[in-house]
């Protein structure tokens, strides 16, 4: 199957800070630029276990991120309007951090739910099992790029015919303080609690929780089946820095190559872009590297009137 086959987003679900639990509410959240020292999802401790065929006893041992992603996945599947149960639907789960230890209960109180309730590798499989989805099911962890990498793999699977459609899910929750303390000691968190990416006053970023799920399907099949589409994805690419300057420092040249690869697949000119989403950590080291790397690609053949806007991730 050609890599140039366009794919459409036909379903969206998610939970975001400030009670932004629908696409429309999240859009308003972004438009109003709500800023706070930390972004937390409302009702993270609430879950209707029976709705998903899970016993109350087992639900007690589920990682909160798993509960939230089941809800987001359900919203995306319902939003698409397709008959998904028993379908050849893949699940590609972008996992950022483990929110609780895999086996964190008292060793004398452990039961058969502890392992599968918090195991990272089974998160995608939990979604496939719950909704009877029979395509590829896997969890991807590439740190901050996990969701984007999961999307790239899902696009490939849909284009190659490994599945008829794919559910791409990403989740980040902040249940325990260990990761925040670690990032603080690394010097990447803002002491003022505000992300000011690409600003002279930038001093790091502020952490936040989010859970999102989108359902993608080949555009020609969307048209054939009469589905509604939110957007069309025409190209994607991934790579690695190789032996860069450090393990955590970005490499502008390699980021530029990734952007070029995605636009080459899409057969589009980067000069046509009117906005770009960047990692945007708000650090004095990372921001200049990222902006210069992206700038080498998006500035070529760009007219002075076509300003490039950005949104940080």
PDB file of N, CA and C in Angstrom, residues 80-157:
ATOM      1  N   UNK A  80     -17.253   8.640  16.345  1.00  0.00           N
ATOM      2  CA  UNK A  80     -17.047   8.263  14.942  1.00  0.00           C
ATOM      3  C   UNK A  80     -18.327   7.730  14.301  1.00  0.00           C
ATOM      4  N   UNK A  81     -19.178   7.127  15.106  1.00  0.00           N
ATOM      5  CA  UNK A  81     -20.422   6.572  14.573  1.00  0.00           C
ATOM      6  C   UNK A  81     -20.279   5.227  13.885  1.00  0.00           C
ATOM      7  N   UNK A  82     -19.081   4.616  13.930  1.00  0.00           N
ATOM      8  CA  UNK A  82     -18.894   3.332  13.252  1.00  0.00           C
ATOM      9  C   UNK A  82     -19.330   2.176  14.153  1.00  0.00           C
ATOM     10  N   UNK A  83     -19.554   1.031  13.573  1.00  0.00           N
ATOM     11  CA  UNK A  83     -19.869  -0.187  14.308  1.00  0.00           C
ATOM     12  C   UNK A  83     -18.531  -0.852  14.638  1.00  0.00           C
ATOM     13  N   UNK A  84     -18.012  -0.563  15.809  1.00  0.00           N
ATOM     14  CA  UNK A  84     -16.625  -0.936  16.102  1.00  0.00           C
ATOM     15  C   UNK A  84     -16.458  -2.302  16.752  1.00  0.00           C
ATOM     16  N   UNK A  85     -17.434  -2.812  17.461  1.00  0.00           N
ATOM     17  CA  UNK A  85     -17.247  -4.087  18.173  1.00  0.00           C
ATOM     18  C   UNK A  85     -17.056  -5.242  17.178  1.00  0.00           C
ATOM     19  N   UNK A  86     -15.974  -6.000  17.392  1.00  0.00           N
ATOM     20  CA  UNK A  86     -15.647  -7.100  16.502  1.00  0.00           C
ATOM     21  C   UNK A  86     -14.964  -6.667  15.224  1.00  0.00           C
ATOM     22  N   UNK A  87     -14.635  -5.370  15.109  1.00  0.00           N
ATOM     23  CA  UNK A  87     -14.032  -4.845  13.887  1.00  0.00           C
ATOM     24  C   UNK A  87     -12.509  -4.980  13.925  1.00  0.00           C
ATOM     25  N   UNK A  88     -11.921  -4.829  12.750  1.00  0.00           N
ATOM     26  CA  UNK A  88     -10.465  -4.892  12.626  1.00  0.00           C
ATOM     27  C   UNK A  88      -9.881  -3.500  12.910  1.00  0.00           C
ATOM     28  N   UNK A  89     -10.044  -3.089  14.174  1.00  0.00           N
ATOM     29  CA  UNK A  89      -9.582  -1.777  14.626  1.00  0.00           C
ATOM     30  C   UNK A  89      -8.328  -1.930  15.471  1.00  0.00           C
ATOM     31  N   UNK A  90      -7.271  -1.208  15.115  1.00  0.00           N
ATOM     32  CA  UNK A  90      -6.037  -1.256  15.873  1.00  0.00           C
ATOM     33  C   UNK A  90      -6.053  -0.273  17.029  1.00  0.00           C
ATOM     34  N   UNK A  91      -5.219  -0.520  18.034  1.00  0.00           N
ATOM     35  CA  UNK A  91      -5.056   0.399  19.165  1.00  0.00           C
ATOM     36  C   UNK A  91      -3.572   0.683  19.332  1.00  0.00           C
ATOM     37  N   UNK A  92      -3.228   1.965  19.268  1.00  0.00           N
ATOM     38  CA  UNK A  92      -1.835   2.396  19.401  1.00  0.00           C
ATOM     39  C   UNK A  92      -1.778   3.401  20.548  1.00  0.00           C
ATOM     40  N   UNK A  93      -1.189   2.967  21.646  1.00  0.00           N
ATOM     41  CA  UNK A  93      -1.220   3.725  22.897  1.00  0.00           C
ATOM     42  C   UNK A  93       0.125   4.411  23.111  1.00  0.00           C
ATOM     43  N   UNK A  94       0.124   5.749  23.148  1.00  0.00           N
ATOM     44  CA  UNK A  94       1.339   6.515  23.435  1.00  0.00           C
ATOM     45  C   UNK A  94       1.466   6.731  24.924  1.00  0.00           C
ATOM     46  N   UNK A  95       2.401   6.038  25.555  1.00  0.00           N
ATOM     47  CA  UNK A  95       2.561   6.095  27.010  1.00  0.00           C
ATOM     48  C   UNK A  95       3.756   6.971  27.365  1.00  0.00           C
ATOM     49  N   UNK A  96       3.547   7.973  28.214  1.00  0.00           N
ATOM     50  CA  UNK A  96       4.632   8.873  28.575  1.00  0.00           C
ATOM     51  C   UNK A  96       5.357   8.409  29.830  1.00  0.00           C
ATOM     52  N   UNK A  97       4.649   8.364  30.945  1.00  0.00           N
ATOM     53  CA  UNK A  97       5.277   7.995  32.210  1.00  0.00           C
ATOM     54  C   UNK A  97       4.363   7.032  32.963  1.00  0.00           C
ATOM     55  N   UNK A  98       4.962   6.159  33.752  1.00  0.00           N
ATOM     56  CA  UNK A  98       4.187   5.297  34.621  1.00  0.00           C
ATOM     57  C   UNK A  98       3.791   6.108  35.839  1.00  0.00           C
ATOM     58  N   UNK A  99       2.491   6.194  36.114  1.00  0.00           N
ATOM     59  CA  UNK A  99       2.026   7.066  37.178  1.00  0.00           C
ATOM     60  C   UNK A  99       2.134   6.443  38.556  1.00  0.00           C
ATOM     61  N   UNK A 100       2.036   5.148  38.645  1.00  0.00           N
ATOM     62  CA  UNK A 100       2.205   4.459  39.914  1.00  0.00           C
ATOM     63  C   UNK A 100       3.062   3.231  39.671  1.00  0.00           C
ATOM     64  N   UNK A 101       3.702   2.751  40.724  1.00  0.00           N
ATOM     65  CA  UNK A 101       4.511   1.550  40.576  1.00  0.00           C
ATOM     66  C   UNK A 101       3.637   0.401  40.101  1.00  0.00           C
ATOM     67  N   UNK A 102       4.235  -0.478  39.305  1.00  0.00           N
ATOM     68  CA  UNK A 102       3.457  -1.564  38.722  1.00  0.00           C
ATOM     69  C   UNK A 102       2.827  -2.444  39.794  1.00  0.00           C
ATOM     70  N   UNK A 103       3.542  -2.681  40.867  1.00  0.00           N
ATOM     71  CA  UNK A 103       3.017  -3.465  41.996  1.00  0.00           C
ATOM     72  C   UNK A 103       3.278  -2.673  43.270  1.00  0.00           C
ATOM     73  N   UNK A 104       2.386  -1.738  43.576  1.00  0.00           N
ATOM     74  CA  UNK A 104       2.665  -0.822  44.670  1.00  0.00           C
ATOM     75  C   UNK A 104       1.840  -1.099  45.925  1.00  0.00           C
ATOM     76  N   UNK A 105       1.085  -2.162  45.950  1.00  0.00           N
ATOM     77  CA  UNK A 105       0.278  -2.480  47.108  1.00  0.00           C
ATOM     78  C   UNK A 105       1.085  -3.294  48.123  1.00  0.00           C
ATOM     79  N   UNK A 106       0.557  -3.382  49.289  1.00  0.00           N
ATOM     80  CA  UNK A 106       1.174  -4.190  50.327  1.00  0.00           C
ATOM     81  C   UNK A 106       1.360  -5.611  49.789  1.00  0.00           C
ATOM     82  N   UNK A 107       2.567  -6.129  49.902  1.00  0.00           N
ATOM     83  CA  UNK A 107       2.851  -7.443  49.304  1.00  0.00           C
ATOM     84  C   UNK A 107       1.960  -8.546  49.869  1.00  0.00           C
ATOM     85  N   UNK A 108       1.467  -8.351  51.106  1.00  0.00           N
ATOM     86  CA  UNK A 108       0.620  -9.378  51.711  1.00  0.00           C
ATOM     87  C   UNK A 108      -0.840  -9.227  51.277  1.00  0.00           C
ATOM     88  N   UNK A 109      -1.139  -8.115  50.572  1.00  0.00           N
ATOM     89  CA  UNK A 109      -2.505  -7.874  50.120  1.00  0.00           C
ATOM     90  C   UNK A 109      -2.631  -8.008  48.593  1.00  0.00           C
ATOM     91  N   UNK A 110      -1.569  -8.424  47.934  1.00  0.00           N
ATOM     92  CA  UNK A 110      -1.587  -8.533  46.476  1.00  0.00           C
ATOM     93  C   UNK A 110      -2.529  -9.642  46.026  1.00  0.00           C
ATOM     94  N   UNK A 111      -3.172  -9.390  44.864  1.00  0.00           N
ATOM     95  CA  UNK A 111      -4.059 -10.398  44.301  1.00  0.00           C
ATOM     96  C   UNK A 111      -3.838 -10.478  42.795  1.00  0.00           C
ATOM     97  N   UNK A 112      -4.739 -11.144  42.088  1.00  0.00           N
ATOM     98  CA  UNK A 112      -4.543 -11.368  40.654  1.00  0.00           C
ATOM     99  C   UNK A 112      -4.777 -10.129  39.810  1.00  0.00           C
ATOM    100  N   UNK A 113      -5.211  -9.010  40.407  1.00  0.00           N
ATOM    101  CA  UNK A 113      -5.467  -7.798  39.642  1.00  0.00           C
ATOM    102  C   UNK A 113      -4.299  -6.806  39.658  1.00  0.00           C
ATOM    103  N   UNK A 114      -3.368  -6.962  40.602  1.00  0.00           N
ATOM    104  CA  UNK A 114      -2.307  -5.972  40.745  1.00  0.00           C
ATOM    105  C   UNK A 114      -1.452  -5.814  39.494  1.00  0.00           C
ATOM    106  N   UNK A 115      -1.005  -6.934  38.929  1.00  0.00           N
ATOM    107  CA  UNK A 115      -0.106  -6.876  37.784  1.00  0.00           C
ATOM    108  C   UNK A 115      -0.751  -6.283  36.549  1.00  0.00           C
ATOM    109  N   UNK A 116      -1.883  -6.844  36.126  1.00  0.00           N
ATOM    110  CA  UNK A 116      -2.525  -6.375  34.898  1.00  0.00           C
ATOM    111  C   UNK A 116      -3.175  -5.013  35.098  1.00  0.00           C
ATOM    112  N   UNK A 117      -3.443  -4.633  36.329  1.00  0.00           N
ATOM    113  CA  UNK A 117      -4.089  -3.355  36.590  1.00  0.00           C
ATOM    114  C   UNK A 117      -3.172  -2.162  36.410  1.00  0.00           C
ATOM    115  N   UNK A 118      -1.855  -2.388  36.500  1.00  0.00           N
ATOM    116  CA  UNK A 118      -0.917  -1.275  36.398  1.00  0.00           C
ATOM    117  C   UNK A 118       0.186  -1.506  35.365  1.00  0.00           C
ATOM    118  N   UNK A 119       0.185  -2.663  34.735  1.00  0.00           N
ATOM    119  CA  UNK A 119       1.230  -2.992  33.763  1.00  0.00           C
ATOM    120  C   UNK A 119       1.139  -2.084  32.536  1.00  0.00           C
ATOM    121  N   UNK A 120       2.257  -1.446  32.172  1.00  0.00           N
ATOM    122  CA  UNK A 120       2.280  -0.514  31.048  1.00  0.00           C
ATOM    123  C   UNK A 120       1.998  -1.225  29.733  1.00  0.00           C
ATOM    124  N   UNK A 121       2.572  -2.396  29.544  1.00  0.00           N
ATOM    125  CA  UNK A 121       2.469  -3.079  28.263  1.00  0.00           C
ATOM    126  C   UNK A 121       1.046  -3.508  27.930  1.00  0.00           C
ATOM    127  N   UNK A 122       0.182  -3.591  28.932  1.00  0.00           N
ATOM    128  CA  UNK A 122      -1.165  -4.106  28.695  1.00  0.00           C
ATOM    129  C   UNK A 122      -2.190  -2.987  28.519  1.00  0.00           C
ATOM    130  N   UNK A 123      -1.760  -1.739  28.538  1.00  0.00           N
ATOM    131  CA  UNK A 123      -2.708  -0.623  28.456  1.00  0.00           C
ATOM    132  C   UNK A 123      -3.478  -0.622  27.141  1.00  0.00           C
ATOM    133  N   UNK A 124      -2.790  -0.806  26.038  1.00  0.00           N
ATOM    134  CA  UNK A 124      -3.485  -0.873  24.746  1.00  0.00           C
ATOM    135  C   UNK A 124      -4.387  -2.098  24.687  1.00  0.00           C
ATOM    136  N   UNK A 125      -3.902  -3.223  25.219  1.00  0.00           N
ATOM    137  CA  UNK A 125      -4.686  -4.463  25.189  1.00  0.00           C
ATOM    138  C   UNK A 125      -5.963  -4.341  26.003  1.00  0.00           C
ATOM    139  N   UNK A 126      -5.932  -3.556  27.067  1.00  0.00           N
ATOM    140  CA  UNK A 126      -7.136  -3.335  27.878  1.00  0.00           C
ATOM    141  C   UNK A 126      -8.235  -2.679  27.033  1.00  0.00           C
ATOM    142  N   UNK A 127      -7.847  -1.710  26.206  1.00  0.00           N
ATOM    143  CA  UNK A 127      -8.815  -1.041  25.339  1.00  0.00           C
ATOM    144  C   UNK A 127      -9.361  -2.015  24.290  1.00  0.00           C
ATOM    145  N   UNK A 128      -8.455  -2.781  23.671  1.00  0.00           N
ATOM    146  CA  UNK A 128      -8.877  -3.760  22.657  1.00  0.00           C
ATOM    147  C   UNK A 128      -9.839  -4.779  23.252  1.00  0.00           C
ATOM    148  N   UNK A 129      -9.533  -5.247  24.455  1.00  0.00           N
ATOM    149  CA  UNK A 129     -10.372  -6.247  25.118  1.00  0.00           C
ATOM    150  C   UNK A 129     -11.743  -5.669  25.470  1.00  0.00           C
ATOM    151  N   UNK A 130     -11.747  -4.466  26.032  1.00  0.00           N
ATOM    152  CA  UNK A 130     -12.997  -3.864  26.503  1.00  0.00           C
ATOM    153  C   UNK A 130     -13.985  -3.627  25.369  1.00  0.00           C
ATOM    154  N   UNK A 131     -13.467  -3.185  24.202  1.00  0.00           N
ATOM    155  CA  UNK A 131     -14.361  -2.819  23.097  1.00  0.00           C
ATOM    156  C   UNK A 131     -14.345  -3.840  21.956  1.00  0.00           C
ATOM    157  N   UNK A 132     -13.695  -4.986  22.185  1.00  0.00           N
ATOM    158  CA  UNK A 132     -13.638  -6.065  21.194  1.00  0.00           C
ATOM    159  C   UNK A 132     -13.072  -5.563  19.866  1.00  0.00           C
ATOM    160  N   UNK A 133     -11.888  -4.938  19.952  1.00  0.00           N
ATOM    161  CA  UNK A 133     -11.204  -4.417  18.769  1.00  0.00           C
ATOM    162  C   UNK A 133     -10.133  -5.427  18.368  1.00  0.00           C
ATOM    163  N   UNK A 134     -10.104  -5.847  17.108  1.00  0.00           N
ATOM    164  CA  UNK A 134      -9.315  -7.013  16.718  1.00  0.00           C
ATOM    165  C   UNK A 134      -8.143  -6.710  15.793  1.00  0.00           C
ATOM    166  N   UNK A 135      -7.705  -5.455  15.754  1.00  0.00           N
ATOM    167  CA  UNK A 135      -6.517  -5.104  14.983  1.00  0.00           C
ATOM    168  C   UNK A 135      -5.280  -5.133  15.862  1.00  0.00           C
ATOM    169  N   UNK A 136      -4.131  -4.673  15.357  1.00  0.00           N
ATOM    170  CA  UNK A 136      -2.912  -4.611  16.162  1.00  0.00           C
ATOM    171  C   UNK A 136      -3.144  -3.814  17.441  1.00  0.00           C
ATOM    172  N   UNK A 137      -2.502  -4.222  18.529  1.00  0.00           N
ATOM    173  CA  UNK A 137      -2.691  -3.544  19.809  1.00  0.00           C
ATOM    174  C   UNK A 137      -1.351  -3.447  20.516  1.00  0.00           C
ATOM    175  N   UNK A 138      -0.848  -2.235  20.658  1.00  0.00           N
ATOM    176  CA  UNK A 138       0.491  -2.085  21.235  1.00  0.00           C
ATOM    177  C   UNK A 138       0.660  -0.753  21.964  1.00  0.00           C
ATOM    178  N   UNK A 139       1.588  -0.750  22.923  1.00  0.00           N
ATOM    179  CA  UNK A 139       1.920   0.446  23.701  1.00  0.00           C
ATOM    180  C   UNK A 139       3.284   0.957  23.279  1.00  0.00           C
ATOM    181  N   UNK A 140       3.386   2.260  23.056  1.00  0.00           N
ATOM    182  CA  UNK A 140       4.622   2.895  22.603  1.00  0.00           C
ATOM    183  C   UNK A 140       5.087   3.902  23.650  1.00  0.00           C
ATOM    184  N   UNK A 141       6.352   3.872  24.022  1.00  0.00           N
ATOM    185  CA  UNK A 141       6.887   4.862  24.961  1.00  0.00           C
ATOM    186  C   UNK A 141       8.162   5.452  24.390  1.00  0.00           C
ATOM    187  N   UNK A 142       8.060   6.650  23.818  1.00  0.00           N
ATOM    188  CA  UNK A 142       9.228   7.378  23.333  1.00  0.00           C
ATOM    189  C   UNK A 142       9.281   8.741  24.016  1.00  0.00           C
ATOM    190  N   UNK A 143       8.929   8.742  25.314  1.00  0.00           N
ATOM    191  CA  UNK A 143       8.913   9.966  26.128  1.00  0.00           C
ATOM    192  C   UNK A 143       7.918  10.970  25.559  1.00  0.00           C
ATOM    193  N   UNK A 144       8.338  12.230  25.401  1.00  0.00           N
ATOM    194  CA  UNK A 144       7.408  13.294  25.014  1.00  0.00           C
ATOM    195  C   UNK A 144       6.831  13.114  23.609  1.00  0.00           C
ATOM    196  N   UNK A 145       7.461  12.295  22.796  1.00  0.00           N
ATOM    197  CA  UNK A 145       6.973  12.085  21.425  1.00  0.00           C
ATOM    198  C   UNK A 145       6.137  10.816  21.305  1.00  0.00           C
ATOM    199  N   UNK A 146       5.746  10.214  22.431  1.00  0.00           N
ATOM    200  CA  UNK A 146       5.069   8.916  22.398  1.00  0.00           C
ATOM    201  C   UNK A 146       3.780   8.950  21.581  1.00  0.00           C
ATOM    202  N   UNK A 147       2.952   9.972  21.781  1.00  0.00           N
ATOM    203  CA  UNK A 147       1.685  10.034  21.053  1.00  0.00           C
ATOM    204  C   UNK A 147       1.905  10.240  19.560  1.00  0.00           C
ATOM    205  N   UNK A 148       2.876  11.093  19.217  1.00  0.00           N
ATOM    206  CA  UNK A 148       3.175  11.331  17.805  1.00  0.00           C
ATOM    207  C   UNK A 148       3.727  10.065  17.151  1.00  0.00           C
ATOM    208  N   UNK A 149       4.557   9.331  17.881  1.00  0.00           N
ATOM    209  CA  UNK A 149       5.095   8.081  17.357  1.00  0.00           C
ATOM    210  C   UNK A 149       3.985   7.042  17.194  1.00  0.00           C
ATOM    211  N   UNK A 150       3.089   6.977  18.167  1.00  0.00           N
ATOM    212  CA  UNK A 150       1.949   6.060  18.061  1.00  0.00           C
ATOM    213  C   UNK A 150       1.099   6.394  16.842  1.00  0.00           C
ATOM    214  N   UNK A 151       0.909   7.685  16.578  1.00  0.00           N
ATOM    215  CA  UNK A 151       0.139   8.097  15.402  1.00  0.00           C
ATOM    216  C   UNK A 151       0.843   7.669  14.120  1.00  0.00           C
ATOM    217  N   UNK A 152       2.156   7.846  14.053  1.00  0.00           N
ATOM    218  CA  UNK A 152       2.912   7.450  12.860  1.00  0.00           C
ATOM    219  C   UNK A 152       2.752   5.948  12.594  1.00  0.00           C
ATOM    220  N   UNK A 153       2.873   5.136  13.646  1.00  0.00           N
ATOM    221  CA  UNK A 153       2.733   3.689  13.492  1.00  0.00           C
ATOM    222  C   UNK A 153       1.311   3.314  13.100  1.00  0.00           C
ATOM    223  N   UNK A 154       0.339   4.019  13.665  1.00  0.00           N
ATOM    224  CA  UNK A 154      -1.056   3.754  13.325  1.00  0.00           C
ATOM    225  C   UNK A 154      -1.349   4.104  11.874  1.00  0.00           C
ATOM    226  N   UNK A 155      -0.808   5.218  11.403  1.00  0.00           N
ATOM    227  CA  UNK A 155      -0.988   5.603  10.002  1.00  0.00           C
ATOM    228  C   UNK A 155      -0.419   4.534   9.074  1.00  0.00           C
ATOM    229  N   UNK A 156       0.755   4.034   9.410  1.00  0.00           N
ATOM    230  CA  UNK A 156       1.371   2.985   8.589  1.00  0.00           C
ATOM    231  C   UNK A 156       0.510   1.729   8.565  1.00  0.00           C
ATOM    232  N   UNK A 157      -0.027   1.356   9.739  1.00  0.00           N
ATOM    233  CA  UNK A 157      -0.840   0.144   9.817  1.00  0.00           C
ATOM    234  C   UNK A 157      -2.124   0.278   9.000  1.00  0.00           C
TER     235      UNK A 157
END
